Amino acid sequence: MGYSGENRYFSFRDGYCETLPNINIGSAETAVFGRCISRFFRRFSIGCDGFKNMHILYALCCGLSECGRDVYVCENTDLPSFRFGLSMLSADCGIFISGNGCLKFSFFDSSGFPVSTSVLTDIMNANPADTAEKCGKITSSTSFREIYINNLADTFSGTGSSIQAGISCGCRSVRSLWLEFFSGEDDTLVFQISDDGQRVNAYSSQVGFISYEKLILAYSLKLSETGQAVYLPDNFHYVADFIGEKSPLKLKRFSPDGQIPTEVVKQRFLTDPLYMCIHLADNRKNFINSIKSLPQLATVRREISIDSVENIPCGKSILENDGRIIISRSGKNRITLLAQAYSSETASELCSQWSEKLRRIGSHRNA
């Protein structure tokens, strides 16, 4: 995935769009945006984090309804609970509204994965659809938070007591969600969660920093021990391919920018970090031993500005002797460089080398 482009109001990338700098949109513009989106799906679920964007939520709903689309409204919810509820509503598209100042619309398909670049590009370029003779229904639904919590509790064989681990998160609603299962008061194992609840790192006094990628690999090994094949995205760290040569990891790759295979949708840990971490940390000893068994790996990300992206090999993955480089577009004249290696030092060196290469390629002097 990556940068798709921009229109009058929004910049589009990675399954979401956000307002351009110095652009403020109100209810009227949002309703028109809803009419544009209505061209691509039949039934929608719309949610927002808190009440500050309620006017945007209902304006979007009105635009969709005017074009005959049915809409489920999830007021004041968190993103993990919202994504969990999509399949229960049989929604073709989920749109989660967030952001302070810079408004953000995150788009998900019926399986809970971000929509593809092609769909997002179509939305970016769409004109408002005509209003329908009959408006679609706007139906209030639950936030799914309690349903999500109960479902998580049913998926693991815990003792009923909290798992001992510290929790660090800047979003109060997401933090309280994790505290349903974790004590929040343990310095020997701490989970650090992004504000939207979609990424997590950890720190252990026994093994140090544990990246999100290592958590995913640890859970992948856990699944493989039961005989299951594990599906990971094409851009996931290349080290995973070599682990499968020396362990029971049965790894298959898939493109997150295409039709998501049914087998991938069934792998809940790819879209639900809380689910993954509950199942990992429930047995602290096995979890730490699994992390210790993994090789060292590192990923370094760098944003670079260039004069022109015309000759840049965006969307390419380049495997070198000491690592892998993934190049993607992140703005009009911006490139994201992702370097993967066995050590942070090597990944940083690759980033520096390729940053200079891409700057030269993207220089007007070489155009």
Tab-separated table of C-alpha atoms in Angstrom:
chain	number	residue	atom	x	y	z
A	1	MET	CA	0.000	0.000	0.000
A	2	GLY	CA	1.207	3.578	0.409
A	3	TYR	CA	0.370	7.047	-0.853
A	4	SER	CA	-2.531	7.179	-3.341
A	5	GLY	CA	-2.754	10.929	-3.919
A	6	GLU	CA	-4.962	13.785	-2.829
A	7	ASN	CA	-8.035	15.708	-3.869
A	8	ARG	CA	-9.381	19.068	-2.800
A	9	TYR	CA	-9.712	18.186	0.888
A	10	PHE	CA	-7.872	14.949	1.692
A	11	SER	CA	-4.617	13.069	1.352
A	12	PHE	CA	-5.145	9.317	0.786
A	13	ARG	CA	-2.821	6.488	1.868
A	14	ASP	CA	-2.662	3.081	3.564
A	15	GLY	CA	-6.415	2.553	3.837
A	16	TYR	CA	-7.272	5.993	5.221
A	17	CYS	CA	-7.524	9.648	4.297
A	18	GLU	CA	-6.893	12.757	6.366
A	19	THR	CA	-7.496	16.434	5.805
A	20	LEU	CA	-4.757	18.395	4.085
A	21	PRO	CA	-2.780	20.992	6.074
A	22	ASN	CA	-4.733	24.183	6.747
A	23	ILE	CA	-7.953	22.574	5.451
A	24	ASN	CA	-10.996	22.436	7.706
A	25	ILE	CA	-14.126	20.655	6.552
A	26	GLY	CA	-17.600	20.878	8.048
A	27	SER	CA	-20.878	19.019	7.780
A	28	ALA	CA	-21.632	20.159	4.219
A	29	GLU	CA	-18.316	18.925	2.792
A	30	THR	CA	-18.564	15.672	4.756
A	31	ALA	CA	-22.068	14.950	3.430
A	32	VAL	CA	-20.785	15.376	-0.139
A	33	PHE	CA	-17.894	13.038	0.702
A	34	GLY	CA	-20.458	10.493	1.888
A	35	ARG	CA	-22.229	10.701	-1.475
A	36	CYS	CA	-18.904	9.985	-3.193
A	37	ILE	CA	-18.195	6.954	-1.002
A	38	SER	CA	-21.734	5.592	-1.562
A	39	ARG	CA	-20.743	4.525	-5.081
A	40	PHE	CA	-18.561	1.683	-3.855
A	41	PHE	CA	-20.411	-0.165	-1.068
A	42	ARG	CA	-23.938	-1.207	-0.179
A	43	ARG	CA	-24.010	-1.187	3.628
A	44	PHE	CA	-21.831	0.855	5.983
A	45	SER	CA	-20.831	0.910	9.635
A	46	ILE	CA	-19.625	4.318	10.846
A	47	GLY	CA	-17.931	4.918	14.203
A	48	CYS	CA	-15.980	7.632	16.001
A	49	ASP	CA	-13.784	7.884	19.082
A	50	GLY	CA	-15.658	10.156	21.450
A	51	PHE	CA	-18.203	12.891	20.886
A	52	LYS	CA	-16.087	15.689	19.397
A	53	ASN	CA	-16.613	14.429	15.839
A	54	MET	CA	-20.283	13.505	16.143
A	55	HIS	CA	-21.366	16.213	13.692
A	56	ILE	CA	-18.936	14.753	11.134
A	57	LEU	CA	-20.213	11.230	11.787
A	58	TYR	CA	-23.854	12.140	11.175
A	59	ALA	CA	-23.060	14.344	8.180
A	60	LEU	CA	-21.273	11.378	6.581
A	61	CYS	CA	-24.251	9.159	7.413
A	62	CYS	CA	-26.630	11.654	5.800
A	63	GLY	CA	-24.617	11.731	2.579
A	64	LEU	CA	-24.631	7.937	2.396
A	65	SER	CA	-28.323	7.649	3.267
A	66	GLU	CA	-29.320	10.219	0.639
A	67	CYS	CA	-27.872	7.858	-1.972
A	68	GLY	CA	-29.887	4.899	-0.680
A	69	ARG	CA	-27.195	3.262	1.437
A	70	ASP	CA	-27.945	1.709	4.829
A	71	VAL	CA	-25.763	2.880	7.701
A	72	TYR	CA	-25.118	1.529	11.186
A	73	VAL	CA	-23.949	4.205	13.610
A	74	CYS	CA	-21.517	3.323	16.417
A	75	GLU	CA	-21.184	6.398	18.624
A	76	ASN	CA	-18.282	6.884	21.020
A	77	THR	CA	-16.404	3.641	20.474
A	78	ASP	CA	-12.769	2.575	20.175
A	79	LEU	CA	-11.199	1.227	16.991
A	80	PRO	CA	-10.509	-2.343	18.235
A	81	SER	CA	-14.155	-2.789	19.281
A	82	PHE	CA	-15.379	-1.177	16.068
A	83	ARG	CA	-13.353	-3.509	13.834
A	84	PHE	CA	-14.545	-6.516	15.802
A	85	GLY	CA	-18.183	-5.559	15.177
A	86	LEU	CA	-17.975	-5.160	11.400
A	87	SER	CA	-18.663	-8.794	10.545
A	88	MET	CA	-21.538	-8.949	13.036
A	89	LEU	CA	-23.296	-6.130	11.190
A	90	SER	CA	-22.635	-7.623	7.741
A	91	ALA	CA	-21.267	-4.238	6.709
A	92	ASP	CA	-19.468	-4.033	3.371
A	93	CYS	CA	-17.409	-1.091	4.590
A	94	GLY	CA	-16.445	0.282	7.985
A	95	ILE	CA	-15.404	3.918	8.374
A	96	PHE	CA	-13.826	5.058	11.631
A	97	ILE	CA	-13.557	8.804	12.261
A	98	SER	CA	-10.809	10.134	14.508
A	99	GLY	CA	-8.369	12.985	14.932
A	100	ASN	CA	-7.926	16.285	16.714
A	101	GLY	CA	-7.591	19.177	14.292
A	102	CYS	CA	-6.553	16.871	11.444
A	103	LEU	CA	-9.606	14.775	10.631
A	104	LYS	CA	-8.980	11.134	9.709
A	105	PHE	CA	-11.281	8.586	8.016
A	106	SER	CA	-10.066	4.962	8.209
A	107	PHE	CA	-11.688	2.541	5.744
A	108	PHE	CA	-12.068	-1.209	6.341
A	109	ASP	CA	-13.577	-3.967	4.238
A	110	SER	CA	-16.045	-6.544	5.541
A	111	SER	CA	-13.212	-8.683	6.946
A	112	GLY	CA	-11.800	-5.825	9.046
A	113	PHE	CA	-8.704	-5.281	6.870
A	114	PRO	CA	-7.925	-1.834	5.415
A	115	VAL	CA	-9.372	-1.328	1.932
A	116	SER	CA	-6.984	-1.758	-0.986
A	117	THR	CA	-5.117	1.032	-2.731
A	118	SER	CA	-7.297	0.647	-5.843
A	119	VAL	CA	-10.505	1.117	-3.845
A	120	LEU	CA	-9.058	4.079	-1.969
A	121	THR	CA	-7.948	5.659	-5.256
A	122	ASP	CA	-11.456	5.218	-6.683
A	123	ILE	CA	-12.910	6.953	-3.628
A	124	MET	CA	-10.386	9.788	-3.980
A	125	ASN	CA	-11.375	10.424	-7.606
A	126	ALA	CA	-15.127	9.863	-7.270
A	127	ASN	CA	-17.812	12.452	-7.942
A	128	PRO	CA	-20.902	12.602	-5.690
A	129	ALA	CA	-23.548	10.047	-6.598
A	130	ASP	CA	-27.082	11.178	-7.392
A	131	THR	CA	-29.567	11.120	-4.558
A	132	ALA	CA	-31.856	8.094	-4.490
A	133	GLU	CA	-35.641	8.043	-4.613
A	134	LYS	CA	-35.629	6.260	-1.252
A	135	CYS	CA	-33.132	7.102	1.477
A	136	GLY	CA	-31.184	4.352	3.172
A	137	LYS	CA	-31.797	3.483	6.803
A	138	ILE	CA	-29.653	4.992	9.558
A	139	THR	CA	-29.654	2.605	12.518
A	140	SER	CA	-28.015	3.105	15.900
A	141	SER	CA	-25.913	0.175	17.063
A	142	THR	CA	-23.876	-0.669	20.125
A	143	SER	CA	-20.253	0.368	20.507
A	144	PHE	CA	-19.456	-3.401	20.640
A	145	ARG	CA	-17.067	-2.769	23.510
A	146	GLU	CA	-18.684	-5.134	26.028
A	147	ILE	CA	-19.366	-7.726	23.347
A	148	TYR	CA	-15.720	-7.513	22.264
A	149	ILE	CA	-14.485	-7.857	25.857
A	150	ASN	CA	-16.701	-10.879	26.511
A	151	ASN	CA	-15.612	-12.494	23.262
A	152	LEU	CA	-11.936	-12.036	24.152
A	153	ALA	CA	-12.550	-13.543	27.581
A	154	ASP	CA	-14.149	-16.583	25.935
A	155	THR	CA	-11.152	-17.224	23.677
A	156	PHE	CA	-8.574	-18.093	26.326
A	157	SER	CA	-8.480	-20.389	29.328
A	158	GLY	CA	-7.359	-17.903	31.940
A	159	THR	CA	-8.014	-18.233	35.655
A	160	GLY	CA	-10.256	-15.188	35.694
A	161	SER	CA	-7.583	-13.017	37.311
A	162	SER	CA	-5.683	-10.300	35.472
A	163	ILE	CA	-2.521	-11.192	33.583
A	164	GLN	CA	0.478	-9.588	35.262
A	165	ALA	CA	1.804	-6.920	32.884
A	166	GLY	CA	2.104	-3.155	32.775
A	167	ILE	CA	0.105	-1.178	30.187
A	168	SER	CA	1.218	2.065	28.553
A	169	CYS	CA	-1.103	3.881	26.144
A	170	GLY	CA	-1.906	7.544	25.520
A	171	CYS	CA	-5.594	6.864	24.768
A	172	ARG	CA	-7.682	6.362	27.878
A	173	SER	CA	-10.382	4.236	26.222
A	174	VAL	CA	-7.859	1.856	24.620
A	175	ARG	CA	-5.849	1.639	27.841
A	176	SER	CA	-8.959	0.765	29.856
A	177	LEU	CA	-9.743	-1.929	27.288
A	178	TRP	CA	-6.376	-3.605	27.914
A	179	LEU	CA	-6.841	-3.234	31.664
A	180	GLU	CA	-9.837	-5.551	31.404
A	181	PHE	CA	-7.269	-8.342	31.014
A	182	PHE	CA	-3.958	-7.029	32.349
A	183	SER	CA	-3.090	-5.803	35.837
A	184	GLY	CA	-1.329	-2.686	34.554
A	185	GLU	CA	1.054	-2.861	37.507
A	186	ASP	CA	4.128	-4.842	36.535
A	187	ASP	CA	7.545	-3.446	35.615
A	188	THR	CA	8.963	-6.781	34.445
A	189	LEU	CA	6.663	-6.931	31.393
A	190	VAL	CA	5.112	-3.812	29.875
A	191	PHE	CA	3.013	-3.514	26.716
A	192	GLN	CA	3.219	-0.182	24.876
A	193	ILE	CA	0.118	0.342	22.729
A	194	SER	CA	-0.491	2.936	20.016
A	195	ASP	CA	-3.332	5.392	20.644
A	196	ASP	CA	-5.595	3.647	18.123
A	197	GLY	CA	-4.840	0.214	19.587
A	198	GLN	CA	-3.567	-1.167	16.283
A	199	ARG	CA	0.124	-1.652	17.104
A	200	VAL	CA	1.953	-2.800	20.211
A	201	ASN	CA	5.524	-3.213	21.400
A	202	ALA	CA	6.647	-4.696	24.682
A	203	TYR	CA	9.479	-4.487	27.188
A	204	SER	CA	10.624	-7.396	29.311
A	205	SER	CA	13.214	-7.244	32.068
A	206	GLN	CA	14.429	-10.656	30.833
A	207	VAL	CA	14.840	-9.982	27.099
A	208	GLY	CA	14.597	-6.198	26.727
A	209	PHE	CA	12.647	-4.480	23.941
A	210	ILE	CA	10.215	-6.679	21.972
A	211	SER	CA	9.026	-5.177	18.687
A	212	TYR	CA	5.580	-5.655	17.181
A	213	GLU	CA	7.185	-7.855	14.532
A	214	LYS	CA	8.669	-10.159	17.186
A	215	LEU	CA	5.305	-10.401	18.936
A	216	ILE	CA	3.725	-11.465	15.642
A	217	LEU	CA	6.480	-14.025	15.044
A	218	ALA	CA	6.090	-15.411	18.561
A	219	TYR	CA	2.375	-15.887	18.011
A	220	SER	CA	3.027	-17.372	14.561
A	221	LEU	CA	5.253	-20.012	16.166
A	222	LYS	CA	2.521	-20.696	18.715
A	223	LEU	CA	0.047	-21.350	15.888
A	224	SER	CA	2.520	-23.467	13.932
A	225	GLU	CA	3.033	-25.751	16.910
A	226	THR	CA	-0.609	-26.807	16.483
A	227	GLY	CA	0.028	-27.710	12.848
A	228	GLN	CA	-1.524	-24.575	11.340
A	229	ALA	CA	-0.068	-22.667	8.410
A	230	VAL	CA	0.584	-18.994	9.146
A	231	TYR	CA	-0.063	-16.194	6.663
A	232	LEU	CA	1.965	-12.997	6.917
A	233	PRO	CA	1.952	-9.919	4.626
A	234	ASP	CA	4.489	-9.690	1.798
A	235	ASN	CA	6.159	-6.702	3.457
A	236	PHE	CA	6.572	-8.419	6.831
A	237	HIS	CA	10.228	-8.830	7.866
A	238	TYR	CA	12.072	-11.188	5.506
A	239	VAL	CA	13.711	-12.979	8.447
A	240	ALA	CA	10.437	-14.872	8.908
A	241	ASP	CA	11.158	-16.839	5.728
A	242	PHE	CA	14.431	-18.155	7.166
A	243	ILE	CA	12.906	-19.027	10.541
A	244	GLY	CA	10.624	-21.462	8.722
A	245	GLU	CA	13.687	-23.402	7.543
A	246	LYS	CA	14.778	-24.176	11.108
A	247	SER	CA	11.507	-24.328	13.078
A	248	PRO	CA	7.959	-25.651	12.779
A	249	LEU	CA	6.841	-22.283	11.330
A	250	LYS	CA	4.702	-23.044	8.273
A	251	LEU	CA	4.766	-19.654	6.588
A	252	LYS	CA	2.799	-18.411	3.598
A	253	ARG	CA	2.794	-14.862	2.270
A	254	PHE	CA	-0.117	-12.762	1.001
A	255	SER	CA	-0.593	-9.302	-0.476
A	256	PRO	CA	-2.487	-6.966	1.889
A	257	ASP	CA	-3.322	-4.801	-1.131
A	258	GLY	CA	-5.425	-7.418	-2.906
A	259	GLN	CA	-8.303	-9.714	-2.115
A	260	ILE	CA	-7.658	-10.992	1.412
A	261	PRO	CA	-7.762	-14.814	1.421
A	262	THR	CA	-10.281	-16.515	3.705
A	263	GLU	CA	-7.428	-18.249	5.567
A	264	VAL	CA	-5.929	-14.841	6.408
A	265	VAL	CA	-9.235	-13.444	7.682
A	266	LYS	CA	-9.429	-16.348	10.131
A	267	GLN	CA	-6.071	-15.334	11.640
A	268	ARG	CA	-7.393	-12.882	14.185
A	269	PHE	CA	-3.988	-11.898	15.559
A	270	LEU	CA	-3.216	-9.923	12.369
A	271	THR	CA	-5.981	-7.397	13.081
A	272	ASP	CA	-6.351	-7.690	16.856
A	273	PRO	CA	-3.175	-6.972	18.904
A	274	LEU	CA	-5.026	-7.294	22.212
A	275	TYR	CA	-6.187	-10.802	21.320
A	276	MET	CA	-2.628	-11.708	20.328
A	277	CYS	CA	-1.020	-10.363	23.508
A	278	ILE	CA	-3.560	-12.005	25.826
A	279	HIS	CA	-2.735	-15.396	24.322
A	280	LEU	CA	1.006	-14.756	24.428
A	281	ALA	CA	1.279	-13.375	27.958
A	282	ASP	CA	-1.156	-15.820	29.555
A	283	ASN	CA	1.833	-18.157	29.947
A	284	ARG	CA	4.750	-15.862	30.775
A	285	LYS	CA	7.389	-18.617	30.736
A	286	ASN	CA	6.442	-19.939	27.287
A	287	PHE	CA	6.157	-16.394	25.949
A	288	ILE	CA	9.646	-15.365	27.058
A	289	ASN	CA	11.168	-18.650	25.850
A	290	SER	CA	9.540	-18.115	22.456
A	291	ILE	CA	10.999	-14.601	22.204
A	292	LYS	CA	14.429	-15.920	23.177
A	293	SER	CA	14.255	-18.527	20.408
A	294	LEU	CA	13.751	-15.879	17.712
A	295	PRO	CA	16.709	-14.356	15.863
A	296	GLN	CA	17.554	-10.702	16.242
A	297	LEU	CA	15.747	-8.535	13.732
A	298	ALA	CA	15.317	-4.822	13.181
A	299	THR	CA	13.334	-2.473	10.982
A	300	VAL	CA	14.239	1.167	10.391
A	301	ARG	CA	11.835	3.540	8.669
A	302	ARG	CA	12.864	6.850	7.144
A	303	GLU	CA	10.923	9.576	5.329
A	304	ILE	CA	12.836	11.482	2.661
A	305	SER	CA	11.890	14.476	0.522
A	306	ILE	CA	12.851	14.532	-3.143
A	307	ASP	CA	12.319	16.816	-6.131
A	308	SER	CA	10.454	14.242	-8.238
A	309	VAL	CA	9.118	10.709	-7.753
A	310	GLU	CA	8.942	9.993	-11.488
A	311	ASN	CA	12.004	7.716	-11.629
A	312	ILE	CA	11.729	6.298	-8.107
A	313	PRO	CA	10.989	2.530	-7.977
A	314	CYS	CA	8.013	2.893	-5.625
A	315	GLY	CA	6.377	-0.329	-4.548
A	316	LYS	CA	9.609	-2.269	-5.013
A	317	SER	CA	11.198	-4.688	-2.546
A	318	ILE	CA	14.955	-5.110	-2.978
A	319	LEU	CA	16.780	-7.956	-1.230
A	320	GLU	CA	20.474	-7.351	-0.560
A	321	ASN	CA	23.140	-9.489	1.088
A	322	ASP	CA	22.673	-7.826	4.466
A	323	GLY	CA	18.989	-6.919	4.423
A	324	ARG	CA	15.932	-5.851	2.488
A	325	ILE	CA	14.765	-2.423	1.294
A	326	ILE	CA	11.100	-1.599	0.650
A	327	ILE	CA	10.365	1.668	-1.153
A	328	SER	CA	6.933	3.287	-1.113
A	329	ARG	CA	5.508	6.691	-1.828
A	330	SER	CA	4.233	8.654	1.185
A	331	GLY	CA	3.413	12.058	-0.294
A	332	LYS	CA	3.571	14.253	-3.384
A	333	ASN	CA	7.356	14.453	-3.176
A	334	ARG	CA	8.027	12.152	-0.275
A	335	ILE	CA	9.270	8.577	-0.095
A	336	THR	CA	9.140	6.087	2.759
A	337	LEU	CA	12.184	3.869	2.978
A	338	LEU	CA	11.867	0.693	5.048
A	339	ALA	CA	15.072	-1.170	5.828
A	340	GLN	CA	14.935	-4.680	7.324
A	341	ALA	CA	17.991	-6.468	8.704
A	342	TYR	CA	19.209	-8.646	11.572
A	343	SER	CA	20.473	-5.620	13.510
A	344	SER	CA	19.430	-1.995	13.915
A	345	GLU	CA	22.938	-0.878	12.930
A	346	THR	CA	22.763	-2.686	9.586
A	347	ALA	CA	19.222	-1.473	8.948
A	348	SER	CA	20.290	2.118	9.674
A	349	GLU	CA	23.246	1.804	7.302
A	350	LEU	CA	20.976	0.488	4.547
A	351	CYS	CA	18.610	3.390	5.152
A	352	SER	CA	21.437	5.910	4.836
A	353	GLN	CA	22.810	4.340	1.661
A	354	TRP	CA	19.446	4.128	-0.059
A	355	SER	CA	18.379	7.584	1.081
A	356	GLU	CA	21.309	9.052	-0.830
A	357	LYS	CA	20.610	6.879	-3.871
A	358	LEU	CA	16.951	7.912	-4.010
A	359	ARG	CA	17.749	11.588	-3.478
A	360	ARG	CA	20.085	11.453	-6.465
A	361	ILE	CA	17.519	9.637	-8.602
A	362	GLY	CA	14.798	12.077	-7.559
A	363	SER	CA	16.891	15.204	-8.062
A	364	HIS	CA	15.784	17.691	-10.741
A	365	ARG	CA	19.419	17.770	-11.861
A	366	ASN	CA	19.065	14.164	-12.984
A	367	ALA	CA	15.635	14.580	-14.511
